[in-house]
Each structure stands twice: as structure tokens, then as C-alpha cells.
Coordinates of C-alpha atoms in Angstrom, one line a residue:
Chain A
M200 CA -72.9 84.3 188.4
A201 CA -72.8 84.6 184.7
L202 CA -70.6 84.0 181.7
A203 CA -69.6 86.0 178.6
N204 CA -71.6 85.1 175.5
R205 CA -68.6 84.5 173.2
N206 CA -66.4 81.6 172.1
L207 CA -69.1 79.1 173.1
G208 CA -69.0 76.8 170.1
V209 CA -67.4 74.4 172.6
V210 CA -70.8 74.0 174.3
V211 CA -72.2 72.4 171.1
A212 CA -69.0 70.3 170.8
E213 CA -69.6 69.0 174.4
L214 CA -73.2 68.3 173.6
A215 CA -72.1 66.3 170.5
A216 CA -69.6 64.3 172.6
V217 CA -72.3 63.3 175.0
I218 CA -74.6 62.2 172.2
V219 CA -71.9 60.3 170.5
A220 CA -70.9 58.5 173.8
N221 CA -74.5 57.5 174.2
K222 CA -75.3 56.7 170.6
A223 CA -75.6 52.9 171.0
W224 CA -77.7 53.2 174.2
L225 CA -80.1 55.6 172.4
S226 CA -80.5 53.3 169.5
E227 CA -81.0 50.3 171.7
L228 CA -83.8 52.2 173.6
D229 CA -85.4 53.3 170.3
G230 CA -85.2 49.8 168.9
R231 CA -87.3 48.4 171.7
I232 CA -90.3 50.6 170.8
G233 CA -89.3 52.6 167.7
D234 CA -87.2 51.9 164.7
G235 CA -83.8 51.9 166.3
D236 CA -82.3 54.9 164.5
H237 CA -82.4 57.6 167.2
G238 CA -78.8 57.3 168.3
A239 CA -77.3 57.2 164.8
N240 CA -79.4 60.1 163.6
M241 CA -78.7 62.3 166.6
A242 CA -75.0 61.5 166.5
K243 CA -74.8 62.3 162.8
G244 CA -76.5 65.7 163.3
F245 CA -74.6 66.8 166.4
V246 CA -71.2 65.8 165.0
R247 CA -71.8 67.6 161.8
A248 CA -72.8 70.7 163.7
A249 CA -69.8 70.5 166.0
D250 CA -67.5 70.1 162.9
R251 CA -69.1 73.1 161.2
G252 CA -68.7 75.3 164.2
A253 CA -65.1 74.3 164.9
G254 CA -62.4 77.0 164.7
Q255 CA -64.9 79.8 165.0
D256 CA -65.7 82.1 167.9
P257 CA -69.5 82.0 168.0
T258 CA -71.9 83.1 170.6
L259 CA -74.0 80.4 172.2
G260 CA -76.9 81.5 170.0
A261 CA -74.9 81.3 166.8
A262 CA -73.6 77.8 167.8
L263 CA -77.1 76.6 168.5
A264 CA -78.3 78.0 165.2
V265 CA -75.8 75.9 163.3
L266 CA -76.9 72.9 165.3
S267 CA -80.5 73.7 164.4
D268 CA -79.8 74.1 160.7
V269 CA -78.2 70.7 160.5
L270 CA -80.9 68.9 162.5
M271 CA -83.8 70.6 160.5
G272 CA -82.1 70.4 157.1
E273 CA -80.3 67.2 157.1
I274 CA -81.7 64.7 159.6
G275 CA -85.4 64.5 158.9
G276 CA -87.7 62.0 160.7
S277 CA -89.4 63.4 163.9
M278 CA -86.3 64.3 165.9
G279 CA -84.8 66.5 163.2
P280 CA -87.7 69.1 163.3
L281 CA -88.3 68.8 167.1
Y282 CA -84.7 69.4 168.2
G283 CA -84.2 71.7 165.2
V284 CA -86.9 74.0 166.4
M285 CA -85.9 73.7 170.0
F286 CA -82.3 74.9 169.3
D287 CA -83.5 77.5 166.8
D288 CA -85.9 79.1 169.4
M289 CA -83.1 78.9 172.0
A290 CA -80.8 80.8 169.6
H291 CA -83.4 83.4 169.0
A292 CA -83.9 83.9 172.7
L293 CA -80.2 84.7 173.0
E294 CA -80.2 87.4 170.3
G295 CA -78.5 90.6 171.6
V296 CA -77.4 88.9 174.9
D297 CA -73.8 89.7 175.8
V298 CA -73.8 88.0 179.2
I299 CA -75.4 84.7 179.9
D300 CA -77.0 85.1 183.3
I301 CA -80.0 83.6 185.0
T302 CA -82.4 85.7 183.1
A303 CA -80.9 84.7 179.7
V304 CA -80.9 81.0 180.6
D305 CA -84.5 81.2 181.9
T306 CA -85.7 82.9 178.7
M307 CA -83.7 80.4 176.6
L308 CA -85.2 77.4 178.4
K309 CA -88.8 78.7 178.1
A310 CA -88.2 79.3 174.4
A311 CA -87.0 75.7 174.1
L312 CA -90.1 74.3 175.7
A313 CA -92.5 76.5 173.7
G314 CA -90.8 75.6 170.4
V315 CA -91.0 71.8 171.0
Q316 CA -94.6 72.1 172.1
A317 CA -95.6 74.2 169.1
M318 CA -93.9 71.7 166.7
G319 CA -94.9 68.4 168.2
N320 CA -98.1 69.0 170.2
A321 CA -97.0 66.6 172.9
R322 CA -98.1 67.0 176.5
V323 CA -96.6 65.7 179.8
G324 CA -97.6 62.1 180.1
D325 CA -97.4 61.3 176.4
K326 CA -94.1 59.5 176.8
T327 CA -92.0 61.9 174.8
M328 CA -89.1 64.3 175.3
I329 CA -91.6 66.7 176.8
D330 CA -91.8 64.5 179.9
T331 CA -88.1 65.5 180.5
L332 CA -88.2 69.1 179.2
A333 CA -91.3 70.5 180.8
P334 CA -90.5 69.6 184.4
A335 CA -86.8 70.6 183.9
V336 CA -87.8 74.1 182.7
A337 CA -90.3 74.4 185.5
A338 CA -87.7 73.4 188.1
F339 CA -85.2 76.1 186.8
E340 CA -87.9 78.7 187.1
T341 CA -88.8 77.6 190.6
H342 CA -85.3 77.7 191.8
R343 CA -84.0 80.8 189.9
D344 CA -83.6 82.8 193.2
K345 CA -80.9 80.3 194.3
G346 CA -78.5 81.4 191.6
L347 CA -77.6 80.0 188.2
A348 CA -75.5 77.0 189.2
E349 CA -78.1 75.8 191.8
A350 CA -81.0 76.4 189.4
L351 CA -79.2 74.4 186.7
A352 CA -78.5 71.6 189.1
R353 CA -82.2 71.5 190.1
M354 CA -83.1 71.5 186.4
V355 CA -80.9 68.5 185.8
A356 CA -82.5 66.6 188.8
A357 CA -86.0 67.3 187.4
A358 CA -84.9 66.3 183.9
E359 CA -83.7 62.9 185.3
T360 CA -87.0 62.4 187.2
G361 CA -89.0 63.3 184.1
R362 CA -86.9 60.9 182.0
D363 CA -87.5 58.1 184.4
S364 CA -91.2 58.8 184.5
T365 CA -91.5 57.6 180.9
I366 CA -90.9 54.0 182.0
G367 CA -94.4 53.8 183.5
L368 CA -96.1 55.6 180.6
V369 CA -97.9 54.3 177.5
A370 CA -96.8 56.2 174.4
R371 CA -99.5 58.4 172.9
L372 CA -97.6 60.1 170.1
G373 CA -95.1 59.1 167.5
R374 CA -94.1 55.7 166.3
A375 CA -94.1 54.1 169.7
S376 CA -97.8 54.9 170.1
R377 CA -98.6 52.2 167.7
L378 CA -97.5 49.7 170.3
G379 CA -100.1 50.8 172.9
E380 CA -99.6 48.9 176.1
R381 CA -96.5 47.2 174.8
S382 CA -94.7 50.5 175.1
R383 CA -95.1 50.6 178.8
G384 CA -92.1 49.5 181.0
M385 CA -89.4 51.1 178.8
L386 CA -87.7 54.5 178.7
D387 CA -88.6 56.8 175.8
A388 CA -85.5 57.4 173.7
G389 CA -86.4 61.1 173.1
A390 CA -86.9 61.7 176.8
V391 CA -83.4 60.1 177.4
S392 CA -81.7 62.2 174.7
C393 CA -83.4 65.3 176.0
C394 CA -82.1 64.6 179.5
L395 CA -78.5 64.0 178.1
I396 CA -78.7 67.4 176.3
L397 CA -80.0 69.3 179.3
T398 CA -77.4 67.7 181.6
A399 CA -74.5 68.4 179.2
L400 CA -75.7 72.0 178.7
A401 CA -75.9 72.6 182.4
Q402 CA -72.4 71.1 183.0
S403 CA -71.0 73.0 180.1
L404 CA -72.4 76.4 181.4
T405 CA -71.7 75.7 185.1
K406 CA -68.0 75.0 184.6
R407 CA -67.5 78.3 182.8
L408 CA -69.3 80.4 185.4
S409 CA -67.4 83.2 187.1
Chain B
M121 CA -78.0 36.6 156.9
M122 CA -80.9 38.2 155.2
Q123 CA -82.0 36.8 151.9
R124 CA -82.2 40.2 150.3
F125 CA -80.6 42.1 147.5
L126 CA -78.4 44.6 149.4
N127 CA -75.0 46.2 149.4
D128 CA -74.4 48.4 152.4
P129 CA -77.8 48.8 154.0
D130 CA -77.0 52.5 154.7
D131 CA -76.8 53.1 151.0
V132 CA -80.1 51.4 150.0
V133 CA -82.1 54.7 149.7
D134 CA -79.5 56.4 147.5
E135 CA -79.2 53.3 145.3
T136 CA -82.9 53.0 145.0
V137 CA -83.3 56.6 143.9
S138 CA -80.4 56.3 141.5
G139 CA -81.7 53.2 139.9
F140 CA -85.2 54.7 139.7
V141 CA -84.1 57.8 137.9
K142 CA -82.0 55.7 135.5
A143 CA -84.9 53.4 134.7
H144 CA -87.5 56.2 134.2
G145 CA -85.4 59.0 132.7
A146 CA -88.1 59.7 130.2
Q147 CA -90.5 60.8 133.0
V148 CA -88.4 61.9 135.9
R149 CA -85.1 63.5 136.8
L150 CA -83.1 63.9 140.0
H151 CA -83.1 67.3 141.5
P152 CA -79.7 68.8 140.6
G153 CA -79.1 70.2 144.1
N154 CA -80.7 67.5 146.3
P155 CA -80.2 63.8 145.8
R156 CA -83.4 63.1 147.9
V157 CA -85.8 64.9 145.5
V158 CA -87.2 63.5 142.3
V159 CA -88.9 65.8 139.8
S160 CA -91.1 65.3 136.8
V161 CA -89.6 66.2 133.5
D162 CA -92.8 68.3 133.0
A163 CA -92.2 70.4 136.1
P164 CA -92.4 73.2 136.8
S165 CA -95.2 74.3 134.5
A166 CA -95.6 78.1 134.3
G167 CA -99.0 79.1 135.7
R168 CA -100.0 75.6 136.8
V169 CA -100.3 74.6 140.4
G170 CA -97.6 72.2 141.4
V171 CA -98.3 68.9 143.3
V172 CA -95.7 67.6 145.8
T173 CA -95.7 64.6 148.1
G174 CA -93.0 62.7 150.0
G175 CA -92.5 60.2 152.7
G176 CA -90.2 57.5 154.0
S177 CA -88.6 54.9 151.7
G178 CA -89.5 51.3 151.7
H179 CA -93.0 51.8 150.2
E180 CA -92.0 51.7 146.6
P181 CA -93.3 52.4 144.0
A182 CA -94.7 55.0 146.4
F183 CA -93.8 57.8 146.6
L184 CA -91.4 58.5 143.8
G185 CA -93.3 56.2 141.3
Y186 CA -96.1 58.7 141.1
V187 CA -94.0 61.5 139.7
G188 CA -95.2 62.2 136.2
R189 CA -97.4 64.2 133.9
G190 CA -100.8 64.8 135.4
V191 CA -100.0 63.3 138.8
V192 CA -97.2 64.5 141.1
D193 CA -94.6 67.1 140.1
A194 CA -91.9 66.4 142.7
V195 CA -91.3 64.0 145.7
A196 CA -89.2 64.3 148.8
V197 CA -87.5 61.0 149.7
G198 CA -86.8 60.0 153.3
E199 CA -84.8 57.2 154.9
I200 CA -86.5 53.8 155.2
F201 CA -89.8 54.4 157.1
S202 CA -88.6 57.9 158.2
S203 CA -89.8 61.3 157.1
P204 CA -87.8 63.3 154.5
T205 CA -86.1 66.4 155.8
A206 CA -87.7 69.8 155.8
N207 CA -85.0 70.8 153.3
S208 CA -86.0 68.0 150.9
F209 CA -89.7 69.0 151.1
A210 CA -88.8 72.6 150.5
D211 CA -86.6 71.7 147.5
A212 CA -89.5 69.6 146.1
I213 CA -91.9 72.5 146.6
R214 CA -89.5 74.9 144.8
A215 CA -89.0 72.5 141.9
A216 CA -92.8 72.1 141.5
D217 CA -93.6 75.7 141.7
G218 CA -94.7 77.3 138.4
G219 CA -95.8 80.5 140.1
A220 CA -99.4 79.4 140.9
G221 CA -98.5 77.8 144.3
V222 CA -97.9 74.2 145.4
A223 CA -100.3 71.6 146.9
V224 CA -98.4 69.3 149.3
L225 CA -100.4 66.1 149.6
F226 CA -99.0 63.7 152.2
G227 CA -99.9 61.1 154.9
N228 CA -100.8 61.7 158.5
Y229 CA -97.5 60.8 160.3
A230 CA -95.8 62.9 162.9
G231 CA -92.5 63.3 161.2
D232 CA -94.0 64.2 157.8
T233 CA -96.4 66.7 159.3
M234 CA -93.6 68.5 161.2
N235 CA -91.2 68.5 158.2
V236 CA -93.8 69.8 155.8
K237 CA -94.7 72.5 158.4
L238 CA -91.1 73.6 158.5
A239 CA -90.7 73.4 154.7
T240 CA -93.8 75.6 154.2
R241 CA -92.3 78.1 156.6
M242 CA -89.0 78.1 154.6
V243 CA -90.6 78.6 151.1
A244 CA -93.1 81.2 152.4
K245 CA -90.2 83.5 152.9
E246 CA -89.5 83.1 149.1
G247 CA -93.1 83.9 148.2
I248 CA -94.3 80.4 147.3
A249 CA -97.9 79.7 148.4
V250 CA -98.4 76.2 149.8
A251 CA -101.6 74.4 150.6
T252 CA -101.6 71.0 152.3
V253 CA -103.9 68.0 152.5
I254 CA -103.1 65.2 155.0
A255 CA -104.4 61.8 154.1
N256 CA -106.2 59.8 156.8
D257 CA -107.9 56.9 155.0
D258 CA -106.8 54.0 157.3
V259 CA -110.0 53.2 159.1
S260 CA -108.5 50.9 161.6
S261 CA -106.0 53.4 163.0
A262 CA -108.6 55.4 165.0
P263 CA -112.4 55.4 165.4
P264 CA -114.5 57.5 163.1
E265 CA -114.9 60.4 165.7
E266 CA -111.0 60.7 165.7
R267 CA -110.6 60.7 162.0
D268 CA -108.0 63.4 162.2
G269 CA -105.8 60.9 164.0
R270 CA -106.0 58.3 161.4
R271 CA -102.9 57.3 159.3
G272 CA -102.7 57.8 155.6
V273 CA -102.2 54.7 153.5
A274 CA -102.8 53.7 149.9
G275 CA -105.7 56.1 149.5
E276 CA -102.9 58.7 149.1
I277 CA -102.4 57.4 145.5
L278 CA -105.9 58.3 144.6
M279 CA -105.5 61.7 146.3
W280 CA -102.4 62.4 144.2
K281 CA -104.1 61.3 141.0
I282 CA -107.1 63.6 141.7
G283 CA -105.0 66.5 142.9
G284 CA -102.6 66.2 139.9
A285 CA -105.5 66.0 137.4
K286 CA -107.2 69.0 139.0
A287 CA -103.9 71.0 138.7
A288 CA -103.7 69.9 135.0
T289 CA -107.0 71.5 134.3
G290 CA -105.5 74.9 135.2
A291 CA -107.4 75.1 138.5
S292 CA -106.3 77.4 141.3
L293 CA -104.4 76.3 144.4
P294 CA -107.5 76.4 146.6
E295 CA -109.4 74.4 144.0
V296 CA -106.6 71.8 143.8
Q297 CA -106.5 71.5 147.6
A298 CA -110.3 71.1 147.7
A299 CA -110.3 68.4 145.1
A300 CA -107.5 66.5 146.9
Q301 CA -109.3 66.8 150.2
K302 CA -112.5 65.6 148.6
A303 CA -110.6 62.6 147.1
I304 CA -109.1 61.5 150.4
D305 CA -112.4 62.1 152.2
A306 CA -114.0 59.7 149.7
C307 CA -111.5 57.0 150.5
R308 CA -111.6 54.3 153.2
S309 CA -108.8 51.8 153.5
V310 CA -107.9 48.7 155.6
G311 CA -104.8 46.5 155.8
V312 CA -104.3 42.9 156.6
G313 CA -100.8 41.5 157.4
L314 CA -99.7 37.9 157.3
A315 CA -96.0 38.2 157.9
P316 CA -93.8 41.1 159.1
C317 CA -91.2 43.2 157.3
T318 CA -87.5 43.7 157.9
L319 CA -85.7 47.0 157.8
P320 CA -82.4 46.4 155.9
A321 CA -80.3 48.1 158.5
V322 CA -81.9 46.2 161.4
G323 CA -81.7 42.8 159.8
Q324 CA -84.7 41.2 161.6
P325 CA -88.4 42.0 161.8
N326 CA -89.2 44.5 164.5
F327 CA -92.6 43.0 165.1
T328 CA -94.0 39.5 164.8
I329 CA -97.1 37.9 163.3
A330 CA -97.3 34.3 164.5
P331 CA -97.6 31.6 161.8
G332 CA -101.2 30.6 161.2
T333 CA -102.5 34.1 162.3
M334 CA -103.1 37.4 160.6
E335 CA -103.3 41.0 161.8
V336 CA -106.5 42.7 160.6
G337 CA -106.0 46.5 160.4
I338 CA -102.2 46.5 160.3
G339 CA -100.5 49.8 159.3
H340 CA -98.0 50.5 156.6
H341 CA -95.0 50.1 159.0
G342 CA -96.4 47.2 161.0
E343 CA -98.5 49.3 163.3
P344 CA -100.7 47.0 165.3
G345 CA -104.1 46.3 163.9
M346 CA -107.5 46.0 165.5
R347 CA -107.4 42.3 166.0
I348 CA -105.1 39.2 165.6
E349 CA -107.0 36.1 164.5
P350 CA -106.4 32.7 162.9
L351 CA -105.6 32.9 159.2
R352 CA -108.7 32.2 157.1
P353 CA -109.4 31.4 153.4
A354 CA -108.9 34.4 151.0
N355 CA -112.7 34.8 150.4
D356 CA -113.3 35.3 154.2
I357 CA -110.5 37.8 154.4
A358 CA -111.8 39.7 151.3
D359 CA -115.3 39.7 152.8
D360 CA -114.0 41.0 156.1
M361 CA -111.9 43.8 154.6
L362 CA -114.8 44.9 152.4
R363 CA -117.2 44.9 155.4
I364 CA -114.7 47.1 157.3
V365 CA -114.4 49.8 154.6
M366 CA -118.0 49.7 153.5
A367 CA -119.2 50.2 157.1
E368 CA -117.9 53.8 156.7
H369 CA -119.4 54.3 153.2
D370 CA -123.0 55.2 152.8
L371 CA -123.5 54.5 149.1
P372 CA -126.9 53.9 147.4
P373 CA -127.2 51.0 144.9
G374 CA -126.0 52.1 141.5
A375 CA -123.2 54.2 142.8
S376 CA -119.7 54.0 141.3
V377 CA -116.5 53.3 143.2
A378 CA -112.8 53.0 142.5
V379 CA -111.0 50.1 144.1
L380 CA -107.3 49.9 144.9
L381 CA -106.0 46.6 146.1
S382 CA -102.2 46.9 146.9
G383 CA -99.8 44.2 147.9
L384 CA -97.5 45.1 150.8
G385 CA -94.3 43.9 149.1
A386 CA -94.1 40.1 149.4
T387 CA -97.6 39.0 148.5
P388 CA -97.8 37.0 145.3
V389 CA -99.6 39.1 142.7
N390 CA -101.9 36.2 141.8
E391 CA -103.2 36.2 145.3
L392 CA -104.2 39.8 144.9
Y393 CA -106.4 38.8 142.1
V394 CA -107.8 35.9 144.2
L395 CA -108.9 38.6 146.7
Y396 CA -110.1 41.0 144.1
D397 CA -112.3 38.3 142.5
R398 CA -114.2 38.1 145.7
I399 CA -114.1 41.9 146.5
E400 CA -115.6 42.8 143.1
S401 CA -118.4 40.2 143.7
G402 CA -119.0 41.7 147.1
L403 CA -119.4 45.2 145.7
A404 CA -121.7 43.9 142.9
D405 CA -123.8 42.2 145.6
R406 CA -124.2 45.7 147.2
G407 CA -125.4 47.1 143.9
L408 CA -122.1 49.0 143.4
R409 CA -120.3 49.4 140.1
V410 CA -116.5 49.4 139.9
H411 CA -115.6 52.2 137.6
R412 CA -111.8 51.6 137.9
A413 CA -109.8 48.9 139.6
L414 CA -106.1 49.0 140.4
V415 CA -104.6 45.7 141.6
G416 CA -100.9 45.3 142.1
N417 CA -98.0 46.5 144.2
Y418 CA -98.9 50.2 144.4
F419 CA -97.9 51.1 147.9
T420 CA -95.7 48.5 149.7
S421 CA -94.1 48.0 153.1
L422 CA -90.7 46.4 152.3
D423 CA -91.2 42.7 152.4
M424 CA -94.4 42.5 154.4
V425 CA -96.9 39.8 153.4
G426 CA -100.2 41.5 153.3
V427 CA -102.6 43.7 151.4
T428 CA -104.5 47.0 151.7
L429 CA -107.9 47.5 150.3
T430 CA -109.0 51.1 149.4
V431 CA -112.6 51.9 148.2
M432 CA -113.2 55.4 146.9
A433 CA -116.7 56.7 146.4
L434 CA -117.0 58.5 143.1
D435 CA -119.2 61.4 142.0
A436 CA -119.1 63.0 138.6
E437 CA -116.2 65.4 139.4
L438 CA -114.0 62.7 140.9
T439 CA -114.8 60.3 138.1
G440 CA -113.8 62.9 135.5
L441 CA -110.6 63.7 137.2
L442 CA -109.8 60.0 137.8
D443 CA -110.2 59.3 134.1
M444 CA -107.9 62.1 132.9
D445 CA -104.8 61.0 131.1
C446 CA -101.6 60.8 133.1
T447 CA -98.2 59.0 132.9
A448 CA -96.2 57.9 135.9
P449 CA -93.8 55.0 136.4
A450 CA -96.1 53.3 139.0
F451 CA -99.1 53.5 136.6
G452 CA -97.3 51.6 133.9
G453 CA -98.0 52.2 130.3
W454 CA -95.7 51.7 127.3

């Protein structure tokens, strides 16, 4: 199972649609323990990237590179550089790839995790997007012998479990860490947006598999 | 309905920068290609190290008020309480670069650290050397053994002043970096909050301080302090703040200090002087001499009622650099 690495700007458009649909929820979650701008900032960046890629015929890497440029250059805060680096490193991992197969996705996901970890220094348990991303990438690796569609499905399940694990955690990094114990009992907005992105990415790739 | 001077809350940062540049056109200009970068009319200066800072808005006159001759060459401006973009930091660095490299002097916050890291990577490709110093003067944000995790607060102003002065002497990039690092290492700060602040786009405070209480050790965005206790007379609060910062200074009698007492946005200025009256006496009781005092709204937090106290230990080098001439909107002058 694989798909040709061309005309995939639509993947970023589908990611943007999911972020826009969840904009209010993300902002509400962020408002409980952060400053409430996560949904608006993410939506602004993803929509701009989708608009800029429209009408072109990019590879997945090229489409993700546009998304990265917008997030890093125009969004700021903490999520701009974190997601910016994540998509940039994913784009680099896909350089020279003609067919997106299980090896390409595996390489791309590992690059995503390494990029976010290098930029943000978060570890599993800190109540951040890493609590979603790290177990998701590990699950894909574990199940890669089951084929791309199944490995992506396992990745999504692990991402959801990771996202929900943040409810019981006390934030140790970022703005929410200033609340200490008061941050426990609520989802982390970054863990939620990361789960939305991984889920949308998996759906987008899976339905184009042949 | 908020009792505030606003149009569309989403436009407040653009309008702030626009008004600032109009008011202080003799000292600053807007970056021609980036509306979130403010540059000194004296920058870049060929052969001189550039000095850059940046941070979220809502702290005015920080950060942009410290752009001027002998202080900061360019600032990157972020959304309210949110880091500027990497692009804005990179444009500020380019605007400040006179060929001798740029010192980026900023506060210890996750977003700022990441965006400066990215900006440094961007300009490195263009051959611009960057050195950074990360301010961590807020003693209540982490214990002494975790000093690297402490936030930067008003001590940043003294770091910028020292770094800018060192650059003005024609010092090299490593020398400017070392002087700025020495400056922030000599600073200890603490904040006390009496009432919270409200982000314009949110419309209500995102934390509370109960009437009749105060939060000792509060951060520049309302980060929780070390303790919440009943509000006490100003002299008791002044004594407590001085005790907290002096506990981490080991100064012999006769030593000189600089003192920065900044309101957090909605503290009556006369009350800053009420506090300073007691603080100066407390320093004198310890045998210390105040070489320079700054009392006013130097680094605010929107409309928070509160204050930060910064005490900087001085030696001959820091004293000389602190006394060097400079002009910046936030330092006044005629």
C-alpha cells in the first residue's frame, strides 16, 4: 500500500479544515489554563498555508514546507516554532521520495518527533503535544509490519490515548506550568491539536492509498 | 463592558506600535518591511555590535520604549503576552547588524527562546553572528539551584542598558554578551500583585487576586507567586520585597546598588514612591548606597495593580556602563 507523492496540497487543506472546525474548542481548552489564543492562531496559520498552496500541484513535502513557513514566520508564540519545525522536518524527511509508503511515513513521523523535541525540550508527562506525538510515533513503528493503513490506525488510537493522558497531568512547561496543580484535570490544548493533526493526516493519506 | 481605551481588540498591537512610532519619531522608526519591528534611528552603526530584544506586547514601555541611542537598536514586537515571530526577531537582528554581530538580550520564556533560536538559524545563513543572553532575574519563579528556569522580568531593562552601553564603547560581540550576562547575573527581582490584569481580546481577568489579599512573587503575566497573604501596609510590603531580593545578594556594607521599582500598569505612581521611601531606608540600614534609582512604570503588565523591585549589585565596570549617556523613549529626557 502506498500513494504517489504528487498533487498532495489537498492534505494540508484537509488539515486546515479540521483545525478550523475545532478552532473554538481549542481556544476554550487553552483559555482554561493558557491565554485562549491557540485555536485562533492555529486556524490563522493553517488557513493561510492552505490558501497559498491552492491551485498548485505540490508534493506532500512541498505542501508541508509552505505550512511550516507560515507557522514559523507569521504566527509566533510557542506553537508557531513548535509546529513550524515539526512540519519543516517532516518535509525534509520526504525529500526525493516519489512514493509515500510505510518507510517514508515512518521516517517522516520520526522526524516530526525529533524536531519538536529538539525545539521544545518537552518529555512525555510534561502535559504538552509530546504526550500525543511520542506514543503515536512509537505505535506506528510497532505496527509497521501490519501495513500502512493499519499502522496509521494504530497511530491514531495511540494519539488519542496520549491526548487523554494529559487530563491527569500537571503542566511542567509553557504558560500552563505557572498554574501548577491548578492545571490538573484539563486537557492540554497542544496535545489536542496534535491529535487532530495526526488523525487528519492519517485519514487524508489512508483514503488515497491504492 | 471593559472600561478601557480600545477599538477592535485584535488591532491593539498594530495601533500601539503605530502610535509609538509617531510619538517618538526623533528616536525610532518602523521597519520598512515588517510592521512588528521598531528600529533606532541610529541603527545600524557600521562596525558596532547591534543590540536586539523583543517580547510580547502589554508590557509597555517595554520592549519598544528601550530602543534608542546607547541602549537597544531594534525590537521585535509580539501579540499581547505572546512571543514575536521568528521572522520578526530575524528582521530586528538584520536591522541592528552593523557588521560586528548582534547581541539578542531577552527574557526566559518558552516562546521567546524558541523564536530567537529559529531567528538565529535564519540569519546565520546570511553570515550574521548572533550571541544571546537570557534574563532570569525573577527570584520567586524557581529556587536558586534552578536559576536557569527562572523568568526574566524588569532586570531585563538594566541588562539592555549595560549591553547597549558596552556596544557603544566599540566592544566586540563576546564582550557585549559578557557584559549583558554580568548585568543580569547582578540583578534580583521580585513582584507583588494586588489585582489581576485583563487581556483586551479576552475581556475578563484570567486569574484572580481576592480583595484584601496580595500575591507575593507574582510574574509579569500573572504567574502564581510563592504565597498569597492578607494585604499589609506599604512599609511591610517594601520590607518583605527587599528581604526577598537581598537574601540572594551577598553585599558588604559600603557597596553600591542600582534600584528599579516598576509599577505593573495600574499602580498609582505616588504609591511607588511610598514604597521606594521605605526601600531606600532599608538599603541604607544595610549599609548600602543607591547609586541610581529608577521609579515609575518601566515594565508593566497591562492593567495589573502591583509592583516589581529589582536590585542590581554594582562594581566599577557596571557603574561606568550604567552611567553612560543614552536616549530612549522609556528613559524620558527632553
